[in-house]
Coordinates of C-alpha atoms and ligand atoms in Angstrom, one line a residue:
M13 CA 15.2 21.5 -37.7
T14 CA 17.4 18.6 -36.5
A15 CA 16.0 15.1 -36.7
F16 CA 14.5 13.6 -33.6
G17 CA 16.9 11.4 -31.7
T18 CA 19.9 13.7 -31.4
F19 CA 19.4 15.5 -28.1
F20 CA 20.5 13.4 -25.1
L21 CA 20.7 16.1 -22.4
P22 CA 19.6 14.9 -19.0
G23 CA 17.0 17.6 -19.1
P24 CA 15.4 19.3 -20.8
T25 CA 14.8 16.3 -23.0
E26 CA 13.8 16.0 -26.7
V27 CA 10.1 16.7 -27.4
R28 CA 8.1 15.0 -30.2
P29 CA 7.2 17.4 -33.0
D30 CA 3.4 16.8 -32.6
V31 CA 3.7 17.6 -28.9
L32 CA 5.5 20.9 -29.7
A33 CA 2.9 21.7 -32.3
A34 CA 0.0 21.2 -29.8
M35 CA 1.3 24.4 -28.1
T36 CA 0.2 26.5 -31.1
R37 CA -3.5 25.8 -30.3
A38 CA -5.6 28.9 -29.7
M39 CA -6.0 30.1 -26.2
I40 CA -9.0 29.0 -24.0
G41 CA -10.0 30.5 -20.6
H42 CA -8.7 28.8 -17.6
R43 CA -12.0 29.1 -15.7
G44 CA -14.5 26.9 -17.5
A45 CA -15.4 23.5 -18.9
D46 CA -12.9 23.6 -21.8
F47 CA -9.9 24.0 -19.6
E48 CA -11.3 21.7 -17.0
A49 CA -11.6 18.9 -19.6
V50 CA -7.9 19.4 -20.5
Y51 CA -6.9 19.5 -16.8
R52 CA -8.7 16.3 -16.1
E53 CA -7.3 14.4 -19.1
V54 CA -3.8 15.4 -18.1
A55 CA -4.3 14.7 -14.4
D56 CA -6.0 11.3 -15.0
G57 CA -3.1 10.4 -17.4
L58 CA -0.5 11.4 -14.8
R59 CA -2.3 9.3 -12.1
K60 CA -1.4 6.2 -14.1
V61 CA 2.2 7.4 -14.4
F62 CA 2.5 8.2 -10.6
R63 CA 0.6 5.0 -9.9
T64 CA -1.9 6.7 -7.6
S65 CA -5.6 7.1 -7.0
Q66 CA -5.0 10.6 -5.5
P67 CA -5.5 13.8 -7.5
V68 CA -2.4 15.1 -9.3
L69 CA -1.3 18.7 -8.5
I70 CA -0.1 20.7 -11.5
A71 CA 1.9 23.8 -11.0
T72 CA 3.1 26.3 -13.5
A73 CA 6.7 26.3 -12.2
S74 CA 9.8 24.4 -12.8
A75 CA 10.3 21.3 -10.6
T76 CA 12.1 23.4 -7.9
G77 CA 8.8 25.1 -7.2
L78 CA 7.2 21.9 -6.0
M79 CA 10.4 20.9 -4.1
E80 CA 9.8 24.1 -2.2
A81 CA 6.1 23.4 -1.9
G82 CA 6.8 20.0 -0.5
V83 CA 9.1 21.3 2.1
R84 CA 6.7 24.1 3.0
G85 CA 3.9 21.6 3.6
L86 CA 5.9 19.7 6.2
P87 CA 5.0 20.0 9.9
E88 CA 7.1 22.5 11.7
G89 CA 10.5 21.3 12.8
R90 CA 13.8 19.9 11.6
V91 CA 14.2 18.4 8.2
L92 CA 16.5 15.4 7.4
A93 CA 18.0 15.9 3.9
I94 CA 19.5 12.8 2.3
V95 CA 22.3 14.2 0.1
N96 CA 24.1 12.1 -2.5
G97 CA 24.7 14.7 -5.2
A98 CA 24.0 18.2 -6.5
F99 CA 20.2 18.0 -6.8
S100 CA 19.7 16.4 -3.3
E101 CA 22.1 19.1 -2.0
R102 CA 19.7 21.7 -3.6
F103 CA 16.8 20.1 -1.7
A104 CA 18.7 20.6 1.6
R105 CA 19.4 24.3 0.6
I106 CA 15.7 24.8 -0.2
A107 CA 14.7 23.5 3.2
E108 CA 17.2 26.0 4.8
A109 CA 15.9 28.8 2.6
C110 CA 12.4 28.0 3.9
G111 CA 13.8 28.6 7.4
R112 CA 14.0 25.0 8.5
P113 CA 16.8 23.6 10.6
V114 CA 18.4 20.9 8.4
T115 CA 20.4 17.8 9.3
V116 CA 22.2 16.3 6.3
L117 CA 22.5 12.6 5.9
R118 CA 25.5 12.6 3.5
V119 CA 26.1 9.7 1.2
P120 CA 29.2 9.6 -1.2
D121 CA 28.5 10.8 -4.8
G122 CA 27.2 7.9 -6.9
Q123 CA 26.0 5.9 -3.8
V124 CA 22.5 5.9 -2.3
A125 CA 21.2 5.9 1.3
T126 CA 20.1 2.5 2.5
A127 CA 17.1 1.7 4.8
D128 CA 19.7 1.2 7.6
D129 CA 21.2 4.6 7.0
L130 CA 17.8 6.2 7.2
R131 CA 16.8 4.2 10.3
D132 CA 19.9 5.2 12.1
A133 CA 19.4 8.8 11.3
L134 CA 15.8 8.8 12.4
R135 CA 16.7 7.2 15.7
R136 CA 19.2 9.9 16.5
D137 CA 16.9 12.9 16.4
R138 CA 13.2 14.0 15.8
F139 CA 12.4 15.2 12.3
A140 CA 9.4 16.8 10.7
G141 CA 10.2 15.3 7.3
V142 CA 12.9 13.7 5.1
T143 CA 13.9 15.0 1.6
V144 CA 15.2 12.5 -0.9
V145 CA 16.0 12.4 -4.6
H146 CA 14.9 9.3 -6.5
S147 CA 17.2 9.6 -9.5
E148 CA 20.2 11.9 -8.7
T149 CA 20.7 13.4 -12.1
S150 CA 24.2 14.6 -11.3
T151 CA 25.6 11.1 -10.6
G152 CA 23.1 8.7 -12.2
A153 CA 22.3 6.9 -8.9
L154 CA 18.8 5.5 -8.2
T155 CA 17.6 5.4 -4.6
D156 CA 15.4 2.5 -3.5
L157 CA 12.3 4.4 -2.5
E158 CA 10.3 1.4 -1.5
S159 CA 12.6 0.5 1.4
L160 CA 13.2 4.1 2.5
G161 CA 9.5 4.8 2.3
A162 CA 8.8 1.8 4.7
V163 CA 11.4 3.0 7.2
A164 CA 10.1 6.6 7.2
R165 CA 6.5 5.4 7.6
A166 CA 7.5 3.2 10.5
H167 CA 8.9 6.3 12.2
G168 CA 5.9 8.4 11.3
V169 CA 8.1 10.9 9.4
P170 CA 6.8 12.0 6.0
L171 CA 9.2 11.5 3.0
V172 CA 9.3 14.3 0.3
V173 CA 10.4 12.7 -2.9
D174 CA 12.0 14.5 -5.9
S175 CA 11.5 12.1 -8.8
V176 CA 12.3 14.6 -11.4
T177 CA 14.4 12.2 -13.5
G178 CA 12.7 9.1 -12.0
L179 CA 9.0 9.4 -12.8
A180 CA 8.0 7.9 -16.2
G181 CA 11.4 6.3 -16.6
A182 CA 12.1 4.4 -13.4
P183 CA 9.6 2.2 -11.7
L184 CA 7.7 4.2 -9.0
E185 CA 4.7 3.2 -7.0
C186 CA 3.3 6.2 -5.2
D187 CA 0.4 4.5 -3.4
A188 CA 1.8 1.0 -3.1
W189 CA 5.1 2.3 -1.6
G190 CA 3.1 4.7 0.7
L191 CA 5.1 7.8 -0.5
P192 CA 3.5 10.9 1.1
F193 CA 4.7 13.5 -1.4
V194 CA 6.3 12.9 -4.8
L195 CA 7.1 15.6 -7.3
T196 CA 8.5 15.9 -10.9
G197 CA 9.0 18.4 -13.6
S198 CA 7.7 18.3 -17.2
Q199 CA 11.0 18.4 -19.0
K200 CA 12.7 15.2 -18.0
A201 CA 11.4 11.6 -18.5
L202 CA 8.0 12.9 -19.3
A203 CA 9.6 14.5 -22.4
L204 CA 7.6 17.8 -22.3
P205 CA 8.9 21.3 -22.6
P206 CA 10.0 22.9 -19.3
G207 CA 7.4 24.9 -17.3
L208 CA 5.0 22.5 -15.6
A209 CA 5.6 20.6 -12.4
F210 CA 3.5 17.7 -11.1
A211 CA 3.0 16.2 -7.7
V212 CA 1.0 13.7 -5.7
A213 CA 0.3 14.4 -2.1
Q214 CA -1.3 11.7 0.1
P215 CA -4.3 12.8 2.2
A216 CA -2.4 12.6 5.5
F217 CA 0.3 14.8 4.1
L218 CA -2.3 17.4 3.0
A219 CA -4.1 17.2 6.3
A220 CA -0.9 17.8 8.2
A221 CA 0.1 20.6 5.7
A222 CA -3.2 22.4 6.4
Q223 CA -2.1 22.9 10.0
V224 CA 1.3 24.5 9.0
P225 CA 1.5 28.3 9.2
G226 CA 3.4 30.4 6.6
R227 CA 3.1 28.0 3.6
G228 CA 3.0 30.9 1.3
L229 CA 0.4 31.2 -1.5
Y230 CA 1.7 30.3 -4.9
L231 CA 3.4 27.1 -3.7
D232 CA 0.7 26.0 -1.2
V233 CA 0.0 22.4 -1.7
V234 CA -3.4 22.7 0.2
E235 CA -4.6 25.4 -2.2
M236 CA -3.4 23.5 -5.2
A237 CA -5.2 20.4 -4.0
A238 CA -8.4 22.3 -3.5
F239 CA -8.3 23.6 -7.1
A240 CA -7.2 20.2 -8.5
A241 CA -10.5 18.7 -7.2
K242 CA -12.3 21.1 -9.5
G243 CA -10.0 20.5 -12.5
Q244 CA -8.5 23.9 -12.1
T245 CA -5.3 25.6 -10.9
P246 CA -5.3 28.5 -8.3
N247 CA -3.7 31.0 -10.8
T248 CA -3.5 31.3 -14.6
P249 CA -1.7 28.2 -15.7
A250 CA 0.7 27.8 -18.7
I251 CA -2.3 26.7 -20.9
S252 CA -0.1 25.9 -23.9
L253 CA 1.9 23.5 -21.9
F254 CA -1.3 21.8 -20.8
F255 CA -2.1 21.2 -24.5
A256 CA 1.3 19.7 -25.0
A257 CA 0.9 17.5 -21.9
Q258 CA -2.5 16.3 -23.2
V259 CA -0.9 15.0 -26.4
Q260 CA 2.1 13.6 -24.7
L261 CA 0.1 11.7 -22.2
R262 CA -1.9 10.0 -25.0
H263 CA 1.5 8.8 -26.4
L264 CA 2.6 7.7 -23.0
L265 CA -0.5 5.7 -22.2
A266 CA -0.5 4.1 -25.6
E267 CA 3.1 2.8 -24.9
G268 CA 2.1 1.8 -21.4
I269 CA 4.0 2.8 -18.3
E270 CA 5.6 -0.6 -17.7
A271 CA 6.8 -0.7 -21.3
R272 CA 8.3 2.7 -20.8
W273 CA 10.1 1.5 -17.7
A274 CA 11.5 -1.4 -19.7
R275 CA 12.6 0.8 -22.5
H276 CA 14.5 3.1 -20.2
A277 CA 16.2 0.1 -18.4
A278 CA 17.3 -1.2 -21.8
M279 CA 18.8 2.1 -22.7
A280 CA 20.7 2.3 -19.4
D281 CA 22.0 -1.3 -19.7
R282 CA 23.2 -0.6 -23.2
T283 CA 25.0 2.6 -22.1
A284 CA 26.8 0.7 -19.3
A285 CA 27.8 -2.1 -21.7
W286 CA 29.0 0.5 -24.2
A287 CA 31.0 2.3 -21.5
A288 CA 32.7 -1.0 -20.5
G289 CA 34.1 -1.4 -24.0
A290 CA 35.1 2.2 -24.5
E291 CA 38.8 1.8 -23.7
T292 CA 39.2 -1.1 -26.2
R293 CA 37.4 0.8 -28.9
T294 CA 38.7 4.4 -28.4
G295 CA 41.7 4.2 -26.0
V296 CA 39.8 6.2 -23.3
A297 CA 38.5 4.3 -20.4
L298 CA 35.1 5.2 -19.0
Q299 CA 33.7 4.4 -15.6
V300 CA 29.9 4.5 -14.8
V301 CA 29.8 6.6 -11.6
A302 CA 26.9 4.7 -10.0
P303 CA 27.6 1.0 -9.1
P304 CA 25.5 -1.7 -10.6
G305 CA 22.2 -2.2 -8.8
N306 CA 22.0 1.6 -8.0
R307 CA 21.9 2.9 -11.5
S308 CA 19.2 5.2 -12.8
P309 CA 17.5 4.0 -16.0
T310 CA 17.3 7.6 -17.2
V311 CA 20.7 9.1 -17.0
T312 CA 24.3 7.8 -16.8
A313 CA 27.2 9.8 -15.5
L314 CA 30.5 8.6 -16.9
R315 CA 33.9 9.3 -15.3
V316 CA 36.8 10.0 -17.7
P317 CA 40.4 9.3 -16.8
K318 CA 42.5 12.0 -15.0
G319 CA 43.9 14.5 -17.4
T320 CA 41.0 14.1 -19.9
D321 CA 38.6 17.0 -20.2
P322 CA 35.0 15.8 -20.2
A323 CA 34.0 19.1 -21.8
A324 CA 36.0 18.1 -24.9
V325 CA 33.9 14.9 -25.2
V326 CA 30.7 16.9 -25.0
A327 CA 32.0 19.4 -27.6
G328 CA 33.2 16.4 -29.9
A329 CA 29.7 14.9 -29.7
K330 CA 28.1 18.2 -30.5
A331 CA 30.4 18.7 -33.6
R332 CA 28.9 15.3 -34.8
G333 CA 25.3 16.5 -34.2
F334 CA 24.6 15.0 -30.8
V335 CA 23.9 16.9 -27.6
I336 CA 25.0 15.2 -24.4
G337 CA 25.4 16.7 -20.9
G338 CA 28.5 17.9 -19.2
G339 CA 29.4 17.0 -15.6
Y340 CA 27.2 18.6 -12.9
G341 CA 28.1 19.8 -9.4
A342 CA 31.0 18.3 -7.6
L343 CA 31.6 15.9 -10.5
K344 CA 31.7 18.6 -13.2
G345 CA 35.4 18.4 -14.0
E346 CA 35.6 14.5 -14.2
T347 CA 32.3 13.4 -15.8
F348 CA 29.9 13.8 -18.6
R349 CA 26.4 12.6 -18.7
I350 CA 24.1 10.9 -21.2
G351 CA 20.4 11.5 -20.7
H352 CA 18.7 8.4 -22.2
M353 CA 15.2 9.3 -21.2
G354 CA 11.9 10.5 -22.5
D355 CA 11.1 9.2 -26.0
H356 CA 14.5 8.0 -27.0
T357 CA 14.8 4.3 -27.9
R358 CA 17.4 1.6 -27.5
D359 CA 18.1 1.7 -31.3
G360 CA 18.1 5.5 -31.5
L361 CA 20.7 5.6 -28.7
E362 CA 23.2 3.9 -31.0
G363 CA 23.8 7.0 -33.1
C364 CA 24.6 9.0 -30.0
L365 CA 27.0 6.4 -28.6
E366 CA 28.8 6.2 -31.9
A367 CA 29.3 10.0 -32.0
V368 CA 30.6 9.9 -28.4
D369 CA 33.0 7.0 -29.5
D370 CA 34.4 9.3 -32.2
A371 CA 34.7 12.2 -29.8
L372 CA 36.6 9.9 -27.3
R373 CA 39.0 8.8 -30.1
D374 CA 39.8 12.4 -30.8
V375 CA 40.2 13.2 -27.2
G376 CA 42.4 10.1 -26.7
R377 CA 44.7 11.1 -29.6
R378 CA 45.2 14.6 -28.2
R379 CA 46.0 13.4 -24.7
P380 CA 49.7 13.9 -23.6
G381 CA 51.7 10.6 -23.1
Ligands
PLP628 C1 16.3 18.9 -13.2 C2 16.2 18.5 -11.8 C3 15.7 19.4 -10.8 C4 15.4 20.8 -11.1 O1 14.4 21.0 -11.9 P1 13.9 22.5 -12.4 O2 12.8 22.1 -13.3 O3 15.1 23.0 -13.1 O4 13.5 23.2 -11.2 C5 15.5 18.9 -9.5 N1 15.9 17.7 -9.2 C6 16.4 16.8 -10.1 C7 16.8 15.4 -9.7 C8 16.5 17.2 -11.5 O5 17.0 16.3 -12.3

């Protein structure tokens, strides 16, 4: 087994050994008091993470499942998809696959949509809902959900938020920011194994969803909410993953959500400062894709110079015992990514950055000219 603190993929992320071990607990039935107690502990813990007084929906699915559920719960009509990278692009594709007409509000990779961008788009046409990604994992850009939430609310259009690499790493206030539907997956900043997805739906979103035909069954937010009220799930859940979530939420609440946000901000700041000095140290210049002010605290995408293969940097880090992420989507050939999220620490990150430095020196030496 490798030591904790070596796996810096932007999802799945490294999972604490005691959280992994919780999954070896003996089975319990999913209809009954034993499971309900587990469900309630997990959901209550997550409410503090989502910053909501609403019930938390828990699906046995990857995050994409709840992206689809959110779209399917929107009133009938055209969806506005804010696209600023590969995951927000996926959100637009999901809406299309659900049979929705889609208008794309396109923002350059690394940038984020502003309140003015959204206001202009909402004035041009009528929309049933807006999809947006909080932390765009392909570029490392963080969207300001508070301001977009206010604009969408003023237009009476529900926002469906993917905070898969945001929640538990980046500040997010479901209730205070009036966000109608926010979803995440287990395997990113929550640092759980993949397989569960979590969402908060505000009452108005659920009331509107109940009127929408063709929501399907497995991904029906109305059905999930009805069962969540009983501390249950509509179908057999991944019970072992609930055991893991129960243990991880105890860790998370012991740290405190605000301390967790601060730890992630410190890791992102350190990564940016390290990148700024890369050329001096290694001969290879690195550019953080997202501009200051719009950077995600959980993931940094780094652009390498033309003629440098980012896959060689990833391979070099791996040879030194550290896993980082390659480029993703349109930026695949020009970037690599460091996932500084979950239970990693500012000090623990140093080993990873040193390994990447060594990999960059190797790559720099091999470069022609
Ligand atoms: C990882 C990720 C997803 C997809 O999650 P799955 O669990 O693989 O379905 C969606 N959106 C963002 C922003 C992600 O980082």
